[in-house]
Short mmCIF file of C-alpha atoms in Angstrom, two decimals:
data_model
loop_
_atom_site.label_atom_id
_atom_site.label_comp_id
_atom_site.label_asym_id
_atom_site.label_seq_id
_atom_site.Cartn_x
_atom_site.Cartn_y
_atom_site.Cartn_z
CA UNK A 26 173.01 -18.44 61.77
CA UNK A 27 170.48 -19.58 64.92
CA UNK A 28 167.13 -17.61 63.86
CA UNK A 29 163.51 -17.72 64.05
CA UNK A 30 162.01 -15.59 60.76
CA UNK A 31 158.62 -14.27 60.86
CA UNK A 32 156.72 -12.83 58.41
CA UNK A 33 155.45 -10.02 57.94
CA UNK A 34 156.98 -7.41 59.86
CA UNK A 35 154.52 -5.24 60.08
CA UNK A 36 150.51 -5.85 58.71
CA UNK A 37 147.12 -3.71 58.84
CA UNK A 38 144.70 -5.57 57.67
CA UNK A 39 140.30 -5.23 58.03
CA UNK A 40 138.50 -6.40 60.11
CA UNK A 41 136.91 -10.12 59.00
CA UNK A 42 139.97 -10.71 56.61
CA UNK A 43 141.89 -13.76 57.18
CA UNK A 44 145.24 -14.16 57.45
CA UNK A 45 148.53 -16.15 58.63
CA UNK A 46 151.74 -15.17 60.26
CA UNK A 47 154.14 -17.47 59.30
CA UNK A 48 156.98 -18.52 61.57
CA UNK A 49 160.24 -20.59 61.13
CA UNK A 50 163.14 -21.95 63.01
CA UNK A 51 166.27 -23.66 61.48
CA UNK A 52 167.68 -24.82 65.22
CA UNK A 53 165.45 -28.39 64.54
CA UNK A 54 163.97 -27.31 68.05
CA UNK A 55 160.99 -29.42 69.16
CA UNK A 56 159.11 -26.76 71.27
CA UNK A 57 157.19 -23.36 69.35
CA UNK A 58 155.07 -20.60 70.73
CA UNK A 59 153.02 -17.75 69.86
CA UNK A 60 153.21 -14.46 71.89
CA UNK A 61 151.43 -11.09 72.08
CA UNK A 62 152.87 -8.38 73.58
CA UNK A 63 150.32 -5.00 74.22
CA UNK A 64 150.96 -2.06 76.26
CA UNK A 65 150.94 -2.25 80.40
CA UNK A 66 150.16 -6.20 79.92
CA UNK A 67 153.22 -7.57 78.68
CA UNK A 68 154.18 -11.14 77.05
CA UNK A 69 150.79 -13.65 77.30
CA UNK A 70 151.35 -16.96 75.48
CA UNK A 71 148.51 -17.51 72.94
CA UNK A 72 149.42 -21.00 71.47
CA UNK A 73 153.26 -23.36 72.16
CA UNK A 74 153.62 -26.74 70.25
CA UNK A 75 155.45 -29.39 72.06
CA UNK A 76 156.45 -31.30 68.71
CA UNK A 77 154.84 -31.80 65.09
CA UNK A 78 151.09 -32.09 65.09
CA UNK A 79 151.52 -31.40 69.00
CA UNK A 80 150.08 -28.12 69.65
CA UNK A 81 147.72 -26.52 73.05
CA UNK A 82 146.25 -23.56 74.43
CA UNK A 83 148.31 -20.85 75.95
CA UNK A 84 146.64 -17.98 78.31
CA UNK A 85 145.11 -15.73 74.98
CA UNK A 86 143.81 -18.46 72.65
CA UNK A 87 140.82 -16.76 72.18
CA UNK A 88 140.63 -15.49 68.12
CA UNK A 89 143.48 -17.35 66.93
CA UNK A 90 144.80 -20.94 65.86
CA UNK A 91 147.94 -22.74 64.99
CA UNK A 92 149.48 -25.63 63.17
CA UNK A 93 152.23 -27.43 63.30
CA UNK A 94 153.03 -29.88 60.19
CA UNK A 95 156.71 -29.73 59.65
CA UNK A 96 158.80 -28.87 62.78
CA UNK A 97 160.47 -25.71 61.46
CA UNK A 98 157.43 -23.79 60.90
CA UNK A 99 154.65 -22.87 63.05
CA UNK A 100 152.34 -20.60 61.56
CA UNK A 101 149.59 -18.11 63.54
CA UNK A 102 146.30 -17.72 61.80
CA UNK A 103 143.84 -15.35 62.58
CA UNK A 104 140.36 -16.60 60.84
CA UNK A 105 138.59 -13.31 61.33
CA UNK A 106 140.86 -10.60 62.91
CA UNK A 107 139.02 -8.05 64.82
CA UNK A 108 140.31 -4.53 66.22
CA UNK A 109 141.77 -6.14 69.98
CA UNK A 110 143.84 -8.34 67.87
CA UNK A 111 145.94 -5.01 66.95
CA UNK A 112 149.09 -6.02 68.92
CA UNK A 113 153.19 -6.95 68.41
CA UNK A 114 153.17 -10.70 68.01
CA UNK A 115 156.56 -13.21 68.66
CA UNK A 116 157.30 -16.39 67.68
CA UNK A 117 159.74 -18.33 69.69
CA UNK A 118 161.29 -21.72 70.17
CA UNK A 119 163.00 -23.95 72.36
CA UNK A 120 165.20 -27.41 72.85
CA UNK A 121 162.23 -27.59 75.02
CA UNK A 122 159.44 -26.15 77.23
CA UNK A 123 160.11 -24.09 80.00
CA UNK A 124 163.38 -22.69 81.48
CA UNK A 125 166.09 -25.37 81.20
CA UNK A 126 167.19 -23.77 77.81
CA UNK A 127 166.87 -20.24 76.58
CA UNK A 128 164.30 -19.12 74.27
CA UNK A 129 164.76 -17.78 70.83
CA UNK A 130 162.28 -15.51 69.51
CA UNK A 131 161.50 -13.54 65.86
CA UNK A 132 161.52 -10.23 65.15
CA UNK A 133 158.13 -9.68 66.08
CA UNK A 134 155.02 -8.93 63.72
CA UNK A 135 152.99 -5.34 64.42
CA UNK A 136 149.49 -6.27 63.91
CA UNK A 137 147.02 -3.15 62.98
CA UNK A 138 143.15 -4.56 62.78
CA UNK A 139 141.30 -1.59 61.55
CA UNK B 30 149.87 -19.74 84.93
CA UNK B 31 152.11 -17.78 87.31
CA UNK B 32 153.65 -14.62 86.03
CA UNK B 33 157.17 -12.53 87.70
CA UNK B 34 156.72 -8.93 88.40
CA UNK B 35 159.85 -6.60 87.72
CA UNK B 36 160.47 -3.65 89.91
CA UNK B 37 160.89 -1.13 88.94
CA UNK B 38 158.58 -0.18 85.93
CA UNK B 39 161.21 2.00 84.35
CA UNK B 40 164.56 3.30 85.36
CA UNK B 41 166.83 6.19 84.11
CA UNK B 42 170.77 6.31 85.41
CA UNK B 43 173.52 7.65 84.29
CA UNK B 44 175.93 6.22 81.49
CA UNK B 45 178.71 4.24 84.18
CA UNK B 46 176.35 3.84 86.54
CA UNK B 47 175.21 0.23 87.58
CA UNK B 48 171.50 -0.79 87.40
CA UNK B 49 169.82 -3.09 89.32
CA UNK B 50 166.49 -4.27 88.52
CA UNK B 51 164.40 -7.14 90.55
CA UNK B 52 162.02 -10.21 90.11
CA UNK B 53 159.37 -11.79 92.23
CA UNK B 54 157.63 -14.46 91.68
CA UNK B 55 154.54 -16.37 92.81
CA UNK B 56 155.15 -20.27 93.17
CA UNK B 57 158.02 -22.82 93.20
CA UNK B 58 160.24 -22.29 90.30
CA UNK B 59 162.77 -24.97 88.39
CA UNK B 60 165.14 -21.86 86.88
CA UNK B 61 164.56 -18.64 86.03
CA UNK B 62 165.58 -16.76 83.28
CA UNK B 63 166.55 -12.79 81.92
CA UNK B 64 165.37 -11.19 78.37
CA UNK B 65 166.40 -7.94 77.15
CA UNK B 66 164.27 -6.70 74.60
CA UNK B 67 165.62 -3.41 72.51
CA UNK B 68 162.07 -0.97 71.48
CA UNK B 69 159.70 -3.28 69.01
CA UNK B 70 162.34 -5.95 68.44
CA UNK B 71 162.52 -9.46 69.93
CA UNK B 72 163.65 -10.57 73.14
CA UNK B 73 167.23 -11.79 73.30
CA UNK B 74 168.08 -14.31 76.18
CA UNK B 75 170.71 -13.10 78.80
CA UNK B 76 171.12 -15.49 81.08
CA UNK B 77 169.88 -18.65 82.96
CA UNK B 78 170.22 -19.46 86.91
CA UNK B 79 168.64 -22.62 87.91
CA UNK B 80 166.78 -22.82 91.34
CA UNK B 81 169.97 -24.62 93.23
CA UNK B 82 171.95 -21.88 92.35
CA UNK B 83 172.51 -18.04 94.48
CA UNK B 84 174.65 -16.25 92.01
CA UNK B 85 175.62 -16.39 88.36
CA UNK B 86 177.45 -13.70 86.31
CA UNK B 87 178.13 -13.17 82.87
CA UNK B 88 180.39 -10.56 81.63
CA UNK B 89 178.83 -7.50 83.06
CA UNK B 90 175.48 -8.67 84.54
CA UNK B 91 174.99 -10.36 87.77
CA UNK B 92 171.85 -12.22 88.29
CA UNK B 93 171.17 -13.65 91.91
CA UNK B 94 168.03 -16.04 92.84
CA UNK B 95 166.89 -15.75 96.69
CA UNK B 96 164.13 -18.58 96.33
CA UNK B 97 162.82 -17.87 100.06
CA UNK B 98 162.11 -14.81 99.44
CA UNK B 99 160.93 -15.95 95.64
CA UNK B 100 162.97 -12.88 94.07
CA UNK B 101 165.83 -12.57 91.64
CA UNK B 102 168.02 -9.42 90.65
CA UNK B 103 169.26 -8.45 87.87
CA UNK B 104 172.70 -6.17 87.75
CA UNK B 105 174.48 -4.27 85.01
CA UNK B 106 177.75 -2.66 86.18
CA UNK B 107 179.40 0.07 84.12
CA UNK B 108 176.06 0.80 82.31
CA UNK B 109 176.27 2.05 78.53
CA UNK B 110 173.84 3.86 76.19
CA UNK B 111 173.77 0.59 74.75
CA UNK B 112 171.89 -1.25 78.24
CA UNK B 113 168.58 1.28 76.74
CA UNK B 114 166.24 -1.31 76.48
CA UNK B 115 163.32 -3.34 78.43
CA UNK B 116 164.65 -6.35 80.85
CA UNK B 117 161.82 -9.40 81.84
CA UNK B 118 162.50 -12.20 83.73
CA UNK B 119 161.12 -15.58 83.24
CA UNK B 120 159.73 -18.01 84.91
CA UNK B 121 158.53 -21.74 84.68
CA UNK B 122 156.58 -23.57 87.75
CA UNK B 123 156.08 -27.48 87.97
CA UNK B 124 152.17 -28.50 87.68
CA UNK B 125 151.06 -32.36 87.87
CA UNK B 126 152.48 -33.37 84.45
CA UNK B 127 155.71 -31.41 84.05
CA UNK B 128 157.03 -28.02 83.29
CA UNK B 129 154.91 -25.05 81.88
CA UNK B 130 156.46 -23.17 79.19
CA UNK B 131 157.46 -19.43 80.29
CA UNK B 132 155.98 -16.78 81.64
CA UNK B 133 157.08 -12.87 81.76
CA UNK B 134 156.66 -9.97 83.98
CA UNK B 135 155.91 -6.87 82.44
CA UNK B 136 159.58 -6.29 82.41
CA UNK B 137 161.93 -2.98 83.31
CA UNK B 138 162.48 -0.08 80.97
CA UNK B 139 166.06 0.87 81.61
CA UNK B 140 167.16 4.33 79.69
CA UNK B 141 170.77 5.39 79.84
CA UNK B 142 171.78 8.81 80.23
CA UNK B 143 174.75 9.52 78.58
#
């Protein structure tokens, strides 16, 4: 079955303690992004990946980085989380960027930053 | 980056009824696409129409694109408690070097009555 996993579902962590959202795809697509999705501001994009060890800035980079090794996975890391970081993250991939093929996204990960 | 705007925010009809919710846009686009997103969980792609086209339906939604007016609408006929969920569209725009990856309006809530 198509799918993009993330993990975990749901996370409260403290504030200053790293950690990773992990993120994988088994559709061999080439493009990978990094959502957040809050309250009255909807979807921003905070990292995409246009292939392996291709990866940019979205609109919310701010707090956050990314890597992309292997194509399937495309993990979020937060070095030092801090309480605006509480939000419902996505992880979604593509054939490729933009519209000309739909977008597959995770679950979603419910960040709490306490 | 250039981001749709659904209208309207939220939206309550009737089980049967049909729902129509709309898109505008800001720039040029090269397709545009529909999400439904069900409370917490990840989007799901609905359906594509690419700039060239009006019209495009897909069992019961209707999606047209007026790119004059830089608007798209979405319809559900024969609405079911199912349809509860949020509906964004999605939009690309061509800058110097190629497409952008997507961008999301702050979507519709759609509740069905039963």
């Amino acid at each position: 079955e198509a799918q993009v996993t993330q993990n975990p579902r749901y996370l409260i962590t403290v504030t200053g303690k790293k950690l990773t959202v992990t993120c994988s795809q088994n559709m061999n697509h080439e493009y990978m992004s990094w959502y957040r999705q809050d309250p009255g501001l909807g979807l921003r994009q905070i990292y995409y990946s246009m292939n392996v060890e291709v990866t940019d800035k979205g609109d919310v980079p701010e707090g956050y980085k990314v890597s992309r090794k292997e194509k399937r996975n495309f993990p979020l890391i937060l070095e030092s989380p801090s309480p605006n970081q509480t939000s419902l993250y996505f992880c979604a991939s593509s054939l490729a960027a933009g519209t000309n093929t739909e977008a597959f996204f995770g679950q979603g990960t419910r960040l709490t930053v306490v | 980056s250039q981001q749709g705007e659904e209208d309207p925010q939220a939206l309550s009809i009737q089980e049967g009824e049909n729902a129509t919710m709309n898109c505008s846009y800001k720039t040029s686009i090269n397709n545009l696409q529909w999400y439904r997103q069900n409370s917490g969980r990840g989007l799901v792609h609905l359906i594509l129409i690419r700039s060239n086209e009006r019209e495009k339906h897909s069992g019961r939604l209707r999606v047209t694109l007026d790119t004059s007016k830089k608007s798209s609408s979405l319809l559900i006929t024969a609405s079911r408690a199912a349809d509860t969920a949020s509906y964004f569209c999605a939009t690309d725009a061509w800058t110097g070097g190629g497409a952008d990856g997507l961008t999301f309006g702050k979507g519709t809530h759609l509740i069905i009555q039963p």
